[in-house]
Coordinates of C-alpha atoms and ligand atoms in Angstrom, one line a residue:
M463 CA -18.2 -24.0 31.5
A464 CA -20.7 -22.1 29.6
R465 CA -21.2 -23.2 26.0
T466 CA -22.7 -21.1 23.3
I467 CA -25.3 -23.3 21.6
I468 CA -26.3 -22.0 18.2
T469 CA -29.8 -23.2 17.7
G470 CA -31.7 -23.3 14.5
A471 CA -28.7 -22.8 12.3
F472 CA -28.4 -26.1 10.6
P473 CA -30.3 -27.6 8.9
S474 CA -32.4 -24.5 8.2
T475 CA -29.2 -22.6 7.3
R476 CA -27.1 -24.4 4.7
P477 CA -24.2 -22.3 3.5
R478 CA -23.6 -24.7 0.7
R479 CA -26.8 -23.6 -0.9
L480 CA -25.0 -20.5 -2.1
R481 CA -22.2 -22.6 -3.7
Q482 CA -24.2 -25.1 -5.7
A483 CA -23.8 -23.5 -9.1
D484 CA -21.5 -21.2 -10.9
W485 CA -24.1 -18.5 -11.4
V486 CA -24.9 -18.1 -7.7
R487 CA -21.2 -18.3 -6.7
R488 CA -20.6 -15.4 -9.1
L489 CA -23.6 -13.6 -7.7
V490 CA -22.4 -13.7 -4.1
R491 CA -18.6 -13.3 -4.8
E492 CA -17.3 -10.5 -2.6
T493 CA -13.9 -9.8 -4.2
R494 CA -13.2 -9.6 -7.9
P495 CA -9.8 -8.6 -9.2
T496 CA -9.8 -6.8 -12.6
P497 CA -7.1 -5.7 -15.1
D498 CA -7.3 -2.3 -13.4
D499 CA -5.6 -3.7 -10.4
L500 CA -2.4 -4.7 -12.2
V501 CA 1.0 -3.2 -12.5
W502 CA 3.2 -5.2 -14.9
G503 CA 6.7 -5.8 -13.6
L504 CA 9.2 -5.7 -16.5
I505 CA 12.9 -6.4 -16.6
V506 CA 14.8 -4.4 -19.2
H507 CA 18.3 -4.5 -20.6
D508 CA 20.3 -2.4 -22.9
G509 CA 21.6 -5.0 -25.3
P510 CA 20.6 -5.6 -28.9
E511 CA 18.9 -9.0 -28.1
K512 CA 15.1 -8.5 -28.1
R513 CA 14.6 -10.9 -25.2
I514 CA 16.9 -12.8 -22.9
P515 CA 15.1 -15.4 -20.8
V516 CA 15.6 -15.2 -17.0
R517 CA 16.5 -18.7 -16.0
S518 CA 14.9 -18.6 -12.5
M519 CA 11.7 -16.9 -13.8
P520 CA 10.4 -19.0 -16.7
G521 CA 8.2 -16.9 -18.9
V522 CA 10.0 -13.6 -18.0
D523 CA 12.5 -12.2 -20.3
R524 CA 14.8 -9.2 -20.1
L525 CA 13.5 -6.9 -22.8
N526 CA 15.4 -4.5 -24.8
I527 CA 14.2 -0.9 -25.3
D528 CA 12.1 -1.7 -28.4
E529 CA 10.4 -4.7 -26.8
A530 CA 9.8 -2.7 -23.6
A531 CA 8.0 -0.1 -25.7
R532 CA 5.9 -2.9 -27.3
A533 CA 5.0 -4.1 -23.9
A534 CA 3.6 -0.7 -23.1
V535 CA 1.4 -1.0 -26.2
R536 CA 0.4 -4.5 -25.1
A537 CA -0.5 -3.1 -21.6
R538 CA -2.7 -0.5 -23.2
E539 CA -4.5 -3.2 -25.3
L540 CA -5.0 -5.4 -22.2
G541 CA -6.2 -2.5 -20.0
I542 CA -3.2 -2.8 -17.6
P543 CA -2.9 0.7 -16.0
A544 CA 0.8 0.8 -15.4
L545 CA 4.2 -0.8 -15.8
A546 CA 7.1 -1.0 -13.3
I547 CA 10.6 -1.1 -14.8
F548 CA 13.5 -3.0 -13.3
P549 CA 16.9 -2.7 -15.1
H550 CA 19.6 -5.2 -15.8
I551 CA 22.7 -3.1 -16.1
R552 CA 25.8 -4.3 -18.0
A553 CA 28.7 -5.3 -15.6
D554 CA 31.1 -2.7 -17.1
L555 CA 28.7 0.1 -16.2
K556 CA 28.6 -0.8 -12.5
D557 CA 30.8 0.8 -9.9
E558 CA 31.0 1.1 -6.1
A559 CA 28.9 4.2 -6.1
G560 CA 26.3 3.1 -8.6
S561 CA 27.0 6.2 -10.6
E562 CA 25.2 4.9 -13.7
A563 CA 21.9 5.4 -11.8
A564 CA 22.3 9.2 -12.4
N565 CA 23.0 8.9 -16.1
P566 CA 20.3 10.9 -17.9
D567 CA 21.0 8.9 -21.0
G568 CA 21.1 5.5 -19.3
L569 CA 18.9 2.5 -19.8
V570 CA 16.0 3.5 -17.6
P571 CA 15.5 7.0 -18.9
N572 CA 15.7 5.6 -22.4
V573 CA 13.1 2.9 -21.7
I574 CA 10.8 5.5 -20.1
R575 CA 11.0 7.7 -23.1
A576 CA 10.4 4.8 -25.5
M577 CA 7.4 3.6 -23.5
K578 CA 5.8 7.1 -23.1
A579 CA 6.3 7.6 -26.9
A580 CA 4.7 4.3 -27.7
A581 CA 1.8 4.4 -25.2
P582 CA 1.5 7.7 -23.4
E583 CA -1.7 6.6 -21.7
V584 CA 0.0 3.8 -19.8
G585 CA 1.6 4.8 -16.4
V586 CA 5.3 4.2 -16.0
A587 CA 6.7 3.5 -12.5
C588 CA 10.5 3.3 -11.9
D589 CA 12.4 1.6 -9.1
V590 CA 14.6 4.0 -7.1
A591 CA 17.5 2.1 -5.6
L592 CA 21.1 1.6 -6.5
D593 CA 21.4 -2.2 -6.5
P594 CA 21.2 -2.8 -10.2
F595 CA 24.0 -0.2 -10.7
T596 CA 26.5 -1.0 -7.9
S597 CA 29.3 -3.5 -8.2
H598 CA 28.4 -4.9 -4.7
G599 CA 24.7 -5.2 -5.3
H600 CA 23.5 -3.1 -2.4
D601 CA 20.8 -0.6 -2.7
G602 CA 23.0 2.2 -1.5
R603 CA 26.6 3.4 -1.0
L604 CA 29.0 1.7 1.4
D605 CA 31.4 3.1 3.9
E606 CA 34.8 1.4 4.6
T607 CA 33.2 -1.2 6.8
G608 CA 30.7 -2.2 4.2
Y609 CA 27.7 -0.5 6.0
V610 CA 25.2 1.1 3.7
V611 CA 25.3 4.8 4.6
N612 CA 21.9 6.4 4.8
D613 CA 22.2 10.1 4.0
E614 CA 24.7 9.9 1.2
T615 CA 22.5 7.2 -0.4
V616 CA 19.5 9.4 -0.1
A617 CA 21.4 12.1 -2.0
A618 CA 22.1 9.6 -4.8
L619 CA 18.4 8.5 -4.8
M620 CA 17.3 12.1 -5.2
E621 CA 19.4 12.3 -8.4
Q622 CA 18.1 9.0 -9.7
A623 CA 14.5 10.0 -9.1
L624 CA 15.1 13.3 -10.8
I625 CA 16.4 11.9 -14.0
Q626 CA 13.5 9.4 -14.1
A627 CA 11.1 12.3 -13.7
R628 CA 12.8 14.3 -16.4
A629 CA 12.6 11.3 -18.7
G630 CA 8.8 11.2 -18.2
A631 CA 8.2 8.7 -15.4
D632 CA 4.8 9.0 -13.8
I633 CA 5.7 7.3 -10.6
V634 CA 9.0 7.0 -8.8
A635 CA 9.2 4.1 -6.5
P636 CA 11.9 4.0 -3.9
S637 CA 12.6 0.4 -2.9
D638 CA 15.7 1.0 -1.0
M639 CA 14.4 1.4 2.6
M640 CA 16.7 4.3 3.5
D641 CA 15.4 6.7 6.2
G642 CA 14.0 10.0 5.1
R643 CA 14.2 9.4 1.3
I644 CA 10.5 10.0 0.6
G645 CA 10.6 13.6 2.0
A646 CA 13.9 14.3 0.3
I647 CA 12.7 13.1 -3.1
R648 CA 9.4 14.9 -2.8
D649 CA 11.1 18.2 -2.0
Q650 CA 13.5 17.9 -4.8
L651 CA 10.8 16.9 -7.3
D652 CA 8.7 19.9 -6.3
E653 CA 11.6 22.3 -6.5
E654 CA 12.3 21.1 -10.0
G655 CA 8.7 21.5 -11.1
F656 CA 7.7 17.9 -11.0
D657 CA 4.9 18.3 -8.5
R658 CA 2.7 15.9 -10.5
V659 CA 5.1 13.0 -10.3
M660 CA 3.8 10.5 -7.8
I661 CA 5.8 8.6 -5.2
L662 CA 5.1 5.0 -4.5
S663 CA 7.0 4.2 -1.4
Y664 CA 8.1 0.6 -0.7
A665 CA 7.0 1.4 2.9
A666 CA 7.1 -2.0 4.4
K667 CA 9.7 -4.0 2.6
Y668 CA 11.1 -7.0 4.4
A669 CA 14.5 -8.7 4.1
S670 CA 13.2 -11.7 2.3
A671 CA 14.5 -15.0 0.8
F672 CA 11.9 -14.6 -1.9
Y673 CA 13.8 -12.0 -3.8
G674 CA 16.3 -14.6 -5.1
P675 CA 15.0 -14.9 -8.7
Y676 CA 14.9 -11.1 -9.1
R677 CA 18.5 -10.8 -8.2
D678 CA 19.2 -13.3 -10.9
A679 CA 17.1 -11.3 -13.3
V680 CA 18.8 -8.0 -12.7
G681 CA 22.2 -9.6 -12.4
T682 CA 23.0 -8.9 -8.7
A683 CA 22.7 -12.5 -7.4
S684 CA 26.4 -13.3 -7.8
T685 CA 27.7 -9.9 -6.8
L686 CA 25.7 -9.2 -3.7
R687 CA 28.0 -8.9 -0.7
G688 CA 26.2 -10.1 2.5
D689 CA 22.5 -9.4 3.0
K690 CA 20.2 -6.4 3.2
K691 CA 19.2 -6.8 6.8
T692 CA 20.5 -3.4 8.0
Y693 CA 18.0 -1.6 5.8
Q694 CA 15.2 -4.0 4.9
M695 CA 12.8 -5.0 7.7
D696 CA 12.9 -8.0 9.9
F697 CA 10.1 -10.4 9.0
G698 CA 9.1 -10.8 12.6
N699 CA 7.8 -7.3 12.8
T700 CA 4.4 -5.7 12.3
Q701 CA 4.5 -2.6 14.5
E702 CA 7.6 -1.5 12.6
A703 CA 5.8 -1.8 9.3
L704 CA 3.1 0.5 10.6
R705 CA 5.7 3.1 11.8
E706 CA 7.5 2.9 8.5
T707 CA 4.3 3.5 6.6
A708 CA 3.2 6.3 8.8
M709 CA 6.5 8.1 8.3
D710 CA 6.5 7.7 4.5
I711 CA 2.9 9.0 4.2
E712 CA 3.9 11.9 6.5
E713 CA 6.9 12.6 4.2
G714 CA 4.6 12.7 1.1
A715 CA 4.2 9.2 -0.3
D716 CA 1.1 9.1 -2.6
L717 CA 0.9 5.3 -2.6
V718 CA 2.5 2.8 -0.3
M719 CA 3.6 -0.8 -0.8
V720 CA 4.0 -4.0 1.1
K721 CA 6.5 -6.4 -0.1
P722 CA 6.7 -9.4 -0.5
G723 CA 3.1 -10.3 -1.1
L724 CA 1.4 -13.6 -0.2
P725 CA 3.4 -14.4 3.0
Y726 CA 2.6 -10.8 4.2
L727 CA -1.1 -10.5 3.7
D728 CA -1.5 -9.7 7.4
I729 CA 0.6 -6.6 6.8
V730 CA -1.3 -5.6 3.7
R731 CA -4.5 -5.8 5.8
R732 CA -3.1 -3.7 8.6
V733 CA -1.5 -1.1 6.4
S734 CA -4.5 -0.6 4.1
E735 CA -6.9 -0.4 7.1
E736 CA -4.9 1.9 9.3
F737 CA -3.8 4.5 6.8
G738 CA -6.5 4.3 4.0
A739 CA -3.8 5.2 1.5
P740 CA -3.7 3.4 -1.8
T741 CA -1.8 0.2 -0.8
L742 CA 0.0 -1.8 -3.4
V743 CA 1.4 -5.2 -2.9
F744 CA 4.3 -6.8 -4.8
Q745 CA 3.9 -10.4 -5.9
I746 CA 7.6 -10.8 -6.1
S747 CA 10.0 -12.9 -8.1
G748 CA 10.1 -15.8 -5.6
E749 CA 6.3 -16.0 -5.5
Y750 CA 6.2 -16.0 -9.3
A751 CA 8.9 -18.7 -9.5
Q752 CA 7.1 -20.9 -6.9
I753 CA 4.0 -21.0 -9.0
K754 CA 5.9 -21.4 -12.3
A755 CA 8.0 -24.3 -10.9
A756 CA 5.0 -26.2 -9.5
A757 CA 3.0 -25.6 -12.6
A758 CA 5.8 -26.9 -14.8
Q759 CA 5.8 -30.1 -12.8
G760 CA 2.0 -30.4 -13.2
W761 CA 1.6 -29.9 -9.5
L762 CA -0.8 -27.0 -9.8
D763 CA -2.8 -25.1 -12.4
E764 CA -1.0 -21.9 -13.1
D765 CA -4.0 -19.9 -14.4
R766 CA -6.1 -20.8 -11.4
A767 CA -3.2 -20.0 -9.0
I768 CA -2.9 -16.5 -10.7
I769 CA -6.5 -15.7 -10.2
E770 CA -6.6 -17.0 -6.7
T771 CA -3.5 -15.0 -5.6
M772 CA -4.9 -11.8 -7.2
S773 CA -8.1 -12.4 -5.3
A774 CA -6.2 -12.9 -2.1
F775 CA -4.4 -9.7 -2.5
K776 CA -7.6 -7.8 -3.1
R777 CA -9.4 -9.5 -0.3
A778 CA -6.6 -8.5 2.1
G779 CA -7.2 -4.8 1.1
A780 CA -4.7 -4.1 -1.6
S781 CA -5.7 -1.5 -4.2
G782 CA -3.3 -3.0 -6.8
V783 CA -0.7 -5.7 -7.4
I784 CA 2.7 -5.4 -9.0
T785 CA 3.2 -8.8 -10.7
Y786 CA 5.2 -10.5 -13.4
F787 CA 2.0 -12.4 -14.2
A788 CA 0.2 -9.2 -15.3
E789 CA -0.1 -10.0 -19.0
R790 CA -1.6 -13.4 -18.3
A791 CA -3.7 -12.1 -15.4
A792 CA -5.2 -9.4 -17.6
Q793 CA -6.1 -11.9 -20.2
L794 CA -7.8 -14.1 -17.6
L795 CA -9.6 -11.3 -15.9
G796 CA -10.4 -9.1 -18.8
Ligands
LIG1393 C1 15.9 -3.8 -4.6 C2 14.7 -4.5 -5.2 C3 14.3 -5.8 -4.9 C4 13.2 -6.1 -5.7 C5 12.9 -4.9 -6.5 N1 13.9 -3.9 -6.2 C6 14.7 -6.7 -3.9 C7 16.1 -6.8 -3.4 O1 17.0 -7.2 -4.1 O2 16.3 -6.5 -2.2 C8 12.5 -7.4 -5.6 C9 11.6 -7.7 -6.7 C10 11.3 -9.1 -6.8 O3 11.8 -10.0 -6.0 O4 10.5 -9.4 -7.6 N2 15.9 -2.4 -4.8

């Protein structure tokens, strides 16, 4: 068997020479996340309490509208470009159809208005999906058998995106994985004169165990009937992620997203390389909780884990990261 013999490499070449001191490590570092890469994920609620801690996400609170506006100001101070809002809706406002999602005076539109009034220079992205609003916790409407119906759901999402745009959202971000929703939302926004509102498509979103803490945060953990496998992707698939992304870009997505983050870096790499579209990655609630829980035990250093994961996302080709760590990450990276 032929063997490749690399002659003359070692000892004349010693890769460790470039690692011997901080200054040279900094000099040769290839990837460097900055606050510009961050989108700050925020959970909001419509009660009077300023902050309600989320048990499964230590350090994350549900914010009321005033606190959310303050977070926007904080984002501006820290150089964080944008915020992504996720609502916790009161149980008495939820129904089978998720009708509260279309309320122009609901929590999300009010948060958008408060944020844009407080810090208009900070981008506001809104989740488009019905799960926080439905009594059953699914992202769409159900038929008699409990199946999430596609086209009727898309019609509801168009309404939801429109009220977000009217309230001043800069980005609408469908996270529901219905077929055809990007094109439908784009057409409707354009017809209504919102041609500058961007669409961030959750293009490759997998049915993941790592969403657990989020469902606790937005109050769908106890109500969710079944799982989301008939619309979110199977975690065994890569080609499907590429087809999904191609369709969403074709339908008019301005930015695309891969979700979850760290366990799916291979997908981030493929999507960012094959399409060349701005590719965001979501460091989701379960990833956040893992780091927090281990750090609380003293099993790892939280700050170092934050920087390392941000670097990993960038190295894989992400243009930005949605993360609940954004405030701390911006302090560390700024
Ligand atoms: C659903 C939605 C989910 C997240 C944001 N919007 C996941 C889900 O329940 O399927 C997850 C965010 C996270 O885990 O941090 N529309």
